Every structure is written in C-alpha cells, then in structure tokens.
Coordinates of C-alpha atoms in Angstrom, one line a residue:
M4 CA 0.0 0.0 0.0
K5 CA 2.9 2.4 0.7
K6 CA 4.3 1.9 -2.7
S7 CA 0.9 2.4 -4.3
F8 CA 0.7 5.7 -2.5
V9 CA 4.2 6.7 -3.4
L10 CA 3.8 6.1 -7.1
S11 CA 0.3 7.4 -7.2
C12 CA 1.4 10.7 -5.7
L13 CA 4.4 10.9 -8.0
A14 CA 2.3 10.0 -11.1
T15 CA -0.5 12.5 -10.3
T16 CA 2.0 15.4 -9.9
L17 CA 4.4 14.5 -12.6
L18 CA 2.9 15.7 -15.8
S19 CA 0.9 18.5 -14.3
M20 CA 4.2 20.0 -13.2
A21 CA 5.6 20.4 -16.8
I22 CA 4.6 24.1 -16.8
L23 CA 7.8 26.0 -17.4
N24 CA 7.7 26.4 -21.1
A25 CA 8.1 29.2 -23.6
H26 CA 4.9 28.4 -25.4
A27 CA 3.7 31.9 -26.0
S28 CA 5.1 35.4 -26.3
C29 CA 3.2 36.7 -23.3
G30 CA 0.5 34.2 -22.3
S31 CA 0.2 30.9 -20.7
T32 CA 3.4 29.4 -19.1
F33 CA 1.2 26.4 -18.1
C34 CA 1.2 23.2 -19.9
S35 CA -2.2 22.2 -18.7
V36 CA -2.3 19.0 -20.9
N37 CA -1.4 16.5 -18.2
T38 CA -3.2 16.7 -14.9
H39 CA -4.4 14.3 -12.2
W40 CA -6.3 12.0 -14.4
D41 CA -2.9 10.5 -15.1
T42 CA -3.0 8.0 -12.1
Q43 CA -1.4 5.3 -14.3
G44 CA -3.9 2.6 -13.1
M45 CA -2.6 3.1 -9.5
V46 CA -5.8 4.0 -7.6
N47 CA -8.1 1.5 -5.9
D48 CA -11.5 0.8 -7.6
G49 CA -13.7 3.8 -7.0
L50 CA -13.5 7.6 -7.2
R51 CA -10.6 10.0 -6.4
V52 CA -11.2 13.7 -6.3
D53 CA -8.1 16.0 -6.5
L54 CA -7.8 19.7 -5.9
R55 CA -4.6 21.3 -7.1
Y56 CA -3.2 24.9 -7.1
T57 CA -0.4 25.9 -9.5
Y58 CA 1.6 29.1 -9.7
A59 CA 4.2 30.4 -12.2
R60 CA 5.3 33.9 -12.9
A61 CA 6.7 34.5 -16.4
D62 CA 8.9 37.6 -16.1
T63 CA 12.2 36.6 -17.9
P64 CA 12.4 37.4 -21.6
R65 CA 14.4 34.9 -23.5
V66 CA 15.7 34.4 -27.1
G67 CA 17.0 30.9 -27.6
T68 CA 18.8 30.0 -24.4
N69 CA 19.8 33.6 -23.7
K70 CA 18.1 36.0 -21.3
V71 CA 17.4 39.4 -23.0
T72 CA 15.8 42.8 -22.2
N73 CA 12.7 43.8 -24.1
D74 CA 13.4 47.6 -24.0
P75 CA 10.5 49.9 -24.9
A76 CA 13.0 52.6 -25.8
L77 CA 14.1 50.4 -28.8
A78 CA 10.6 49.9 -30.1
A79 CA 8.6 52.1 -32.4
P80 CA 5.9 54.3 -30.7
G81 CA 2.7 52.3 -30.2
D82 CA 4.4 48.9 -30.4
E83 CA 3.5 46.3 -27.7
V84 CA 6.6 45.3 -25.7
E85 CA 6.5 42.2 -23.5
N86 CA 8.8 43.6 -20.9
L87 CA 6.9 43.1 -17.6
R88 CA 5.2 39.8 -16.6
T89 CA 2.4 37.3 -16.9
V90 CA 1.4 35.7 -13.6
N91 CA -0.3 32.4 -14.3
Q92 CA -2.3 30.6 -11.6
S93 CA -4.7 27.7 -11.9
L94 CA -7.0 25.8 -9.6
N95 CA -7.8 22.4 -11.0
I96 CA -10.4 19.9 -9.7
D97 CA -10.0 16.4 -11.1
F98 CA -12.5 13.6 -10.9
D99 CA -10.8 10.2 -11.5
Y100 CA -12.9 7.0 -11.5
A101 CA -11.2 3.6 -11.6
I102 CA -13.6 1.2 -13.2
D103 CA -11.3 -1.7 -12.3
H104 CA -7.5 -2.3 -12.0
Q105 CA -7.1 -1.7 -15.8
W106 CA -9.5 1.0 -16.8
N107 CA -9.7 4.6 -15.6
I108 CA -11.7 7.5 -16.8
A109 CA -11.2 11.1 -15.6
V110 CA -12.3 14.7 -16.1
D111 CA -10.1 17.7 -15.3
V112 CA -11.8 21.1 -14.8
P113 CA -9.4 24.1 -14.7
L114 CA -10.1 27.6 -13.3
V115 CA -7.5 29.9 -15.0
M116 CA -6.3 33.0 -13.2
R117 CA -4.0 35.2 -15.3
D118 CA -2.5 38.7 -14.6
H119 CA -0.7 40.2 -17.5
A120 CA 1.2 43.5 -17.9
H121 CA 3.2 45.0 -20.8
T122 CA 4.3 48.4 -22.1
I123 CA 3.1 50.2 -25.2
A124 CA 6.2 52.1 -26.3
P125 CA 7.4 54.3 -25.1
D126 CA 5.9 54.4 -21.6
T127 CA 2.3 53.3 -21.4
V128 CA 1.7 50.3 -19.2
E129 CA -1.3 48.1 -19.9
Q130 CA -2.3 45.6 -17.2
R131 CA -5.4 43.5 -16.5
K132 CA -6.3 40.1 -14.9
F133 CA -9.1 37.6 -15.2
T134 CA -10.4 34.4 -13.5
E135 CA -12.1 32.2 -16.1
L136 CA -13.0 28.6 -16.8
G137 CA -10.3 27.0 -19.0
D138 CA -10.3 24.1 -21.4
I139 CA -11.7 20.9 -19.8
R140 CA -10.0 17.6 -20.4
V141 CA -11.6 14.2 -20.6
A142 CA -9.3 11.2 -20.7
G143 CA -9.1 7.5 -20.1
S144 CA -6.2 5.1 -19.3
Y145 CA -5.7 1.4 -19.8
K146 CA -3.2 -0.7 -17.9
F147 CA -1.7 -3.7 -19.6
G148 CA -2.1 -7.2 -18.1
R149 CA -1.1 -7.1 -14.5
T150 CA -3.4 -6.1 -11.6
D151 CA -0.4 -5.4 -9.3
H152 CA -0.7 -1.8 -8.1
A153 CA 3.0 -1.3 -7.6
T154 CA 4.1 -2.2 -11.2
G155 CA 2.6 -1.8 -14.6
S156 CA 2.5 -0.2 -18.0
G157 CA -0.3 1.3 -20.0
L158 CA -1.8 3.9 -22.4
R159 CA -3.5 7.3 -21.9
F160 CA -5.9 8.8 -24.4
G161 CA -8.3 11.6 -24.4
L162 CA -9.5 15.0 -25.6
K163 CA -9.0 18.6 -24.6
L164 CA -12.3 20.4 -25.2
P165 CA -12.7 24.1 -26.3
T166 CA -14.6 25.2 -23.2
G167 CA -12.5 28.2 -22.3
R168 CA -13.4 31.5 -24.1
T169 CA -11.2 33.1 -26.6
N170 CA -12.5 36.7 -26.8
W171 CA -11.1 38.2 -23.6
E172 CA -9.9 41.8 -24.0
L173 CA -6.8 43.1 -22.3
V174 CA -8.0 46.6 -23.1
P175 CA -11.8 46.7 -23.0
G176 CA -13.2 47.8 -26.3
A177 CA -10.0 47.3 -28.2
G178 CA -10.7 43.7 -29.5
Q179 CA -9.6 40.3 -28.2
A180 CA -6.2 40.0 -26.6
E181 CA -3.4 37.9 -28.1
R182 CA -4.5 34.3 -28.4
S183 CA -1.9 32.9 -26.0
L184 CA -3.4 35.1 -23.2
Q185 CA -6.9 33.7 -23.6
P186 CA -8.5 31.3 -21.1
G187 CA -8.9 28.7 -23.9
T188 CA -7.4 27.9 -27.3
G189 CA -10.7 27.3 -29.1
S190 CA -9.3 24.0 -30.5
T191 CA -10.2 20.4 -29.8
D192 CA -7.0 18.5 -29.1
A193 CA -6.1 14.8 -29.1
I194 CA -4.0 13.4 -26.2
L195 CA -2.1 10.2 -26.4
G196 CA 0.5 8.9 -23.9
I197 CA 2.3 5.8 -22.6
Y198 CA 3.8 5.0 -19.2
H199 CA 5.6 2.5 -17.1
H200 CA 5.9 2.5 -13.3
E201 CA 7.5 0.1 -10.9
G202 CA 8.1 -0.3 -7.2
V203 CA 11.5 -1.9 -6.4
A204 CA 11.0 -5.0 -4.5
N205 CA 12.0 -5.0 -0.8
T206 CA 13.1 -1.4 -0.9
P207 CA 11.5 2.0 -0.3
W208 CA 12.2 3.1 -3.9
G209 CA 9.9 3.4 -6.9
W210 CA 10.4 4.9 -10.3
F211 CA 8.5 5.7 -13.6
V212 CA 8.9 6.9 -17.1
S213 CA 6.2 8.5 -19.2
G214 CA 5.6 10.2 -22.6
Q215 CA 2.7 12.1 -24.0
V216 CA 1.7 14.0 -27.2
Q217 CA -1.0 16.6 -27.6
T218 CA -2.1 17.8 -31.0
A219 CA -4.9 20.1 -32.2
L220 CA -7.5 18.4 -34.3
T221 CA -9.2 21.7 -35.2
S222 CA -8.3 25.4 -35.4
H223 CA -10.5 28.3 -34.3
D224 CA -10.6 31.9 -35.7
G225 CA -7.3 31.6 -37.5
Y226 CA -5.4 30.0 -34.6
R227 CA -4.0 26.5 -34.1
P228 CA -1.8 25.8 -31.1
G229 CA 1.4 24.0 -31.8
N230 CA 1.9 20.3 -30.9
T231 CA 3.3 19.6 -27.4
V232 CA 5.4 16.6 -26.4
N233 CA 6.2 15.7 -22.8
L234 CA 8.9 13.2 -21.7
D235 CA 9.2 12.5 -18.0
A236 CA 11.1 10.3 -15.6
G237 CA 11.0 10.2 -11.8
A238 CA 11.8 8.4 -8.6
S239 CA 10.2 8.2 -5.1
Y240 CA 11.6 7.2 -1.7
I241 CA 9.6 6.4 1.4
L242 CA 11.0 8.7 4.1
G243 CA 8.6 7.6 6.9
P244 CA 5.2 6.0 7.6
S245 CA 3.4 8.9 5.9
V246 CA 6.0 10.9 4.1
T247 CA 7.4 10.3 0.6
G248 CA 10.1 12.2 -1.2
L249 CA 9.6 12.8 -4.9
L250 CA 12.1 13.8 -7.7
Q251 CA 11.3 14.1 -11.4
L252 CA 12.9 15.2 -14.6
N253 CA 10.5 16.7 -17.2
A254 CA 11.3 17.5 -20.8
Q255 CA 8.8 19.5 -22.9
F256 CA 8.8 20.4 -26.6
N257 CA 6.4 23.0 -28.0
E258 CA 6.0 23.7 -31.7
R259 CA 5.1 27.2 -32.9
D260 CA 1.5 28.2 -33.0
S261 CA 0.1 28.6 -36.6
G262 CA -2.7 30.5 -38.3
V263 CA -3.3 34.2 -39.3
N264 CA -4.1 35.1 -35.7
A265 CA -1.2 33.2 -34.2
N266 CA 1.9 34.9 -32.9
P267 CA 4.8 33.4 -34.9
H268 CA 7.1 34.3 -32.0
S269 CA 6.0 31.2 -30.0
G270 CA 7.2 27.8 -29.0
G271 CA 10.3 26.4 -27.4
R272 CA 11.6 23.6 -25.2
S273 CA 12.6 23.0 -21.7
I274 CA 14.1 20.5 -19.2
S275 CA 13.2 20.9 -15.6
L276 CA 13.9 19.2 -12.2
G277 CA 11.1 18.9 -9.7
P278 CA 11.7 17.9 -6.1
G279 CA 8.7 17.5 -3.8
L280 CA 6.9 15.7 -1.0
G281 CA 3.8 13.5 -0.6
I282 CA 2.1 13.2 2.8
A283 CA -0.6 10.8 3.8
V284 CA -2.7 12.8 6.4
A285 CA -5.4 10.1 6.6
P286 CA -5.9 6.6 5.1
Q287 CA -7.7 8.0 2.1
T288 CA -6.3 11.6 2.1
K289 CA -3.0 12.7 0.6
L290 CA -1.3 16.1 0.4
Y291 CA 1.5 16.9 -2.1
G292 CA 3.7 19.7 -3.2
L293 CA 6.5 20.2 -5.7
V294 CA 8.7 23.0 -6.9
Q295 CA 9.9 22.9 -10.5
L296 CA 13.2 24.4 -11.4
P297 CA 14.3 24.7 -15.1
I298 CA 17.8 23.5 -15.9
Y299 CA 17.4 24.3 -19.6
Q300 CA 15.1 26.7 -21.4
Y301 CA 15.0 27.5 -25.1
A302 CA 12.5 30.1 -26.5
N303 CA 12.1 30.1 -30.3
P304 CA 13.5 33.3 -31.8
D305 CA 11.3 35.7 -33.7
P306 CA 11.2 34.3 -37.3
A307 CA 11.4 37.9 -38.5
G308 CA 14.7 38.3 -36.8
G309 CA 13.6 40.8 -34.1
P310 CA 15.5 41.0 -30.8
S311 CA 12.5 40.6 -28.5
G312 CA 12.2 37.5 -26.3
L313 CA 9.4 35.3 -25.0
L314 CA 8.5 35.6 -21.3
T315 CA 9.6 32.5 -19.4
A316 CA 9.2 31.5 -15.7
P317 CA 12.3 30.8 -13.5
W318 CA 10.3 28.5 -11.2
S319 CA 6.9 27.1 -10.5
L320 CA 4.9 25.7 -7.5
S321 CA 2.2 23.1 -7.3
L322 CA 0.2 22.1 -4.2
G323 CA -2.7 19.7 -3.9
I324 CA -4.9 17.4 -1.9
S325 CA -6.2 14.1 -3.1
Q326 CA -9.2 12.2 -1.5
M327 CA -10.2 8.6 -2.2
F328 CA -13.9 7.6 -1.9

C-alpha cells in the first residue's frame, strides 16, 4: 500500500508540473495538458477527487537560451513590448474514476487566473487580470495485463475540449487579446500517452517513465496551437510512515502556433527538475507539493529576426490534496 501511495502521488503530480515552457510570447506558461487523471492505473477501484493549485510567474524574456531585455526605448511608438510579466495561476479539480484495475476515466476542470502587464512604447503600461473557466480535459487510461498496483505499463488517451473562451480583451473595447493570453485555445486536441511505473521489491524506492503527445484536431478563428510533447522520468523514496520524497525530470517540446491570428514568436523547449513531498494525512487523504526548477530553457527566436524575447518563468509551484472515496 505504501508503494501504491508513493507512485500514485508521483504520477499524479508528474505531468501536471511540466509548466515552465516558452509556449507563447506573453500568455500561458502552463502546460495544462497533463493533470491528475494520469494516475497510471494506481488507484483503488472507485472515485478519487483531487484539488490542485499551480503558480508560475513569467517575467524573464528569452531568445534561444539567452536572457534578454525587451526595452520599450528600442521599439517604435505604439508597439507592444512584452517587458513586464504574466502571472499564471490555476485551480484544477479532477474527478478520476477507476472502473477496475485496468481502466480509468477522468475529467479535469481548470479555473485559470491570469494577470498580464506589458508596455506600449514608449511608456504606457497596460495591465489586466481575469479568472475564467479554462479548457476541460476528458481522458481514459488502460493498464496492460497485471493487476499489481506497484508495477505496470499502459496507455492514456483523451481530448482537450474548447470550453475556455477566446475573446477576452486586455483593453476593454480594443478587441480580443493575443490568443496565447486567452482562457482557452478554441481547439479540440487529441491526447495520447504511454507510461511504465515500478516499485523496487523490498526497498523504499519506486520509479516511472512517461511520454505524452497533444495535437490540435481543429483550429479556431485563424489560430491553431502547436503540438506539445512531454517526456518524463521520476523516482520516489519512502521517508517515513506517511511521508514520501519525490524527484522528477521533465522535458517539454512546443511547436510554434500557426494561423493568421497566431503569434509566430512562440514555441520552445525546456528541461526541468522537480523535487517534492507527498504526505498521507489520513488513510484516504494525501497532500503533495512540488517546486519545478528549469535546468534548460529555449525560446524560439522571432522568425522575422527581431531582438525581443518570450516571457519565461524561472520556477513554479504546485500544491494539492487528493481524496479517495
């Protein structure tokens, strides 16, 4: 049971922590593709409800691997300069139902909280925030063969639905804000992943590897988000009767967005290290927390050759509580 808890906590926090990316010029630094429905067949038969808070502040412009300064003094009057910050927060509630030891189905409902500020050259600051429903995800997972909770392999598959709105205005009356800032993408996306997890026999150790692809099946209003690939590996160690140490390595690759309303200055890749803890506060209740620290970040350069950089986040935090019923 301890190994089941260890790996379950690790799996449920793993992919949801892949959030330090340079996916957009000024918008979301969250990769909200993978959330707590990814239990990897580890939960007991029945329902698990998970509530998770995630925070990332994107305030570091980057071109390639280099940090840069987006200086309004170098821009033409009236140009938008992403020189300040985008604070991204989300509150996700996940409903994960294990039909049996092989089949799971889950729904992830995100509340997106975003606060963005930039400068209109030379010295006009525009700033606004919102709290909105984001794009809901519905997914299933299938575990191959074994019914052993501590070891197994399987598939994940699902859809991201276009439930978040795409017409939010940074400046009221001025038309919709950049698409990367919106609560939703407007697209329906396919999700496909594979995983393996294993508890090392007669030791407090457990480990896993996982990979996942998300690709847009549709576009909306001249915008199609770029494909996203996540590759992850992690280990866990039982520190005490109710405390588990977690460590994971997350690699993420984002293609440029496309379409007439897409910002070509988008996309990138990152590798991040995420230490954390899982704590069992009751037989059916678990708390967890992780900090993610990038060890490599690459933001796609402006294809037009401009010097401005994408806003990236130097760290992120995720805290959650999971309850079995």
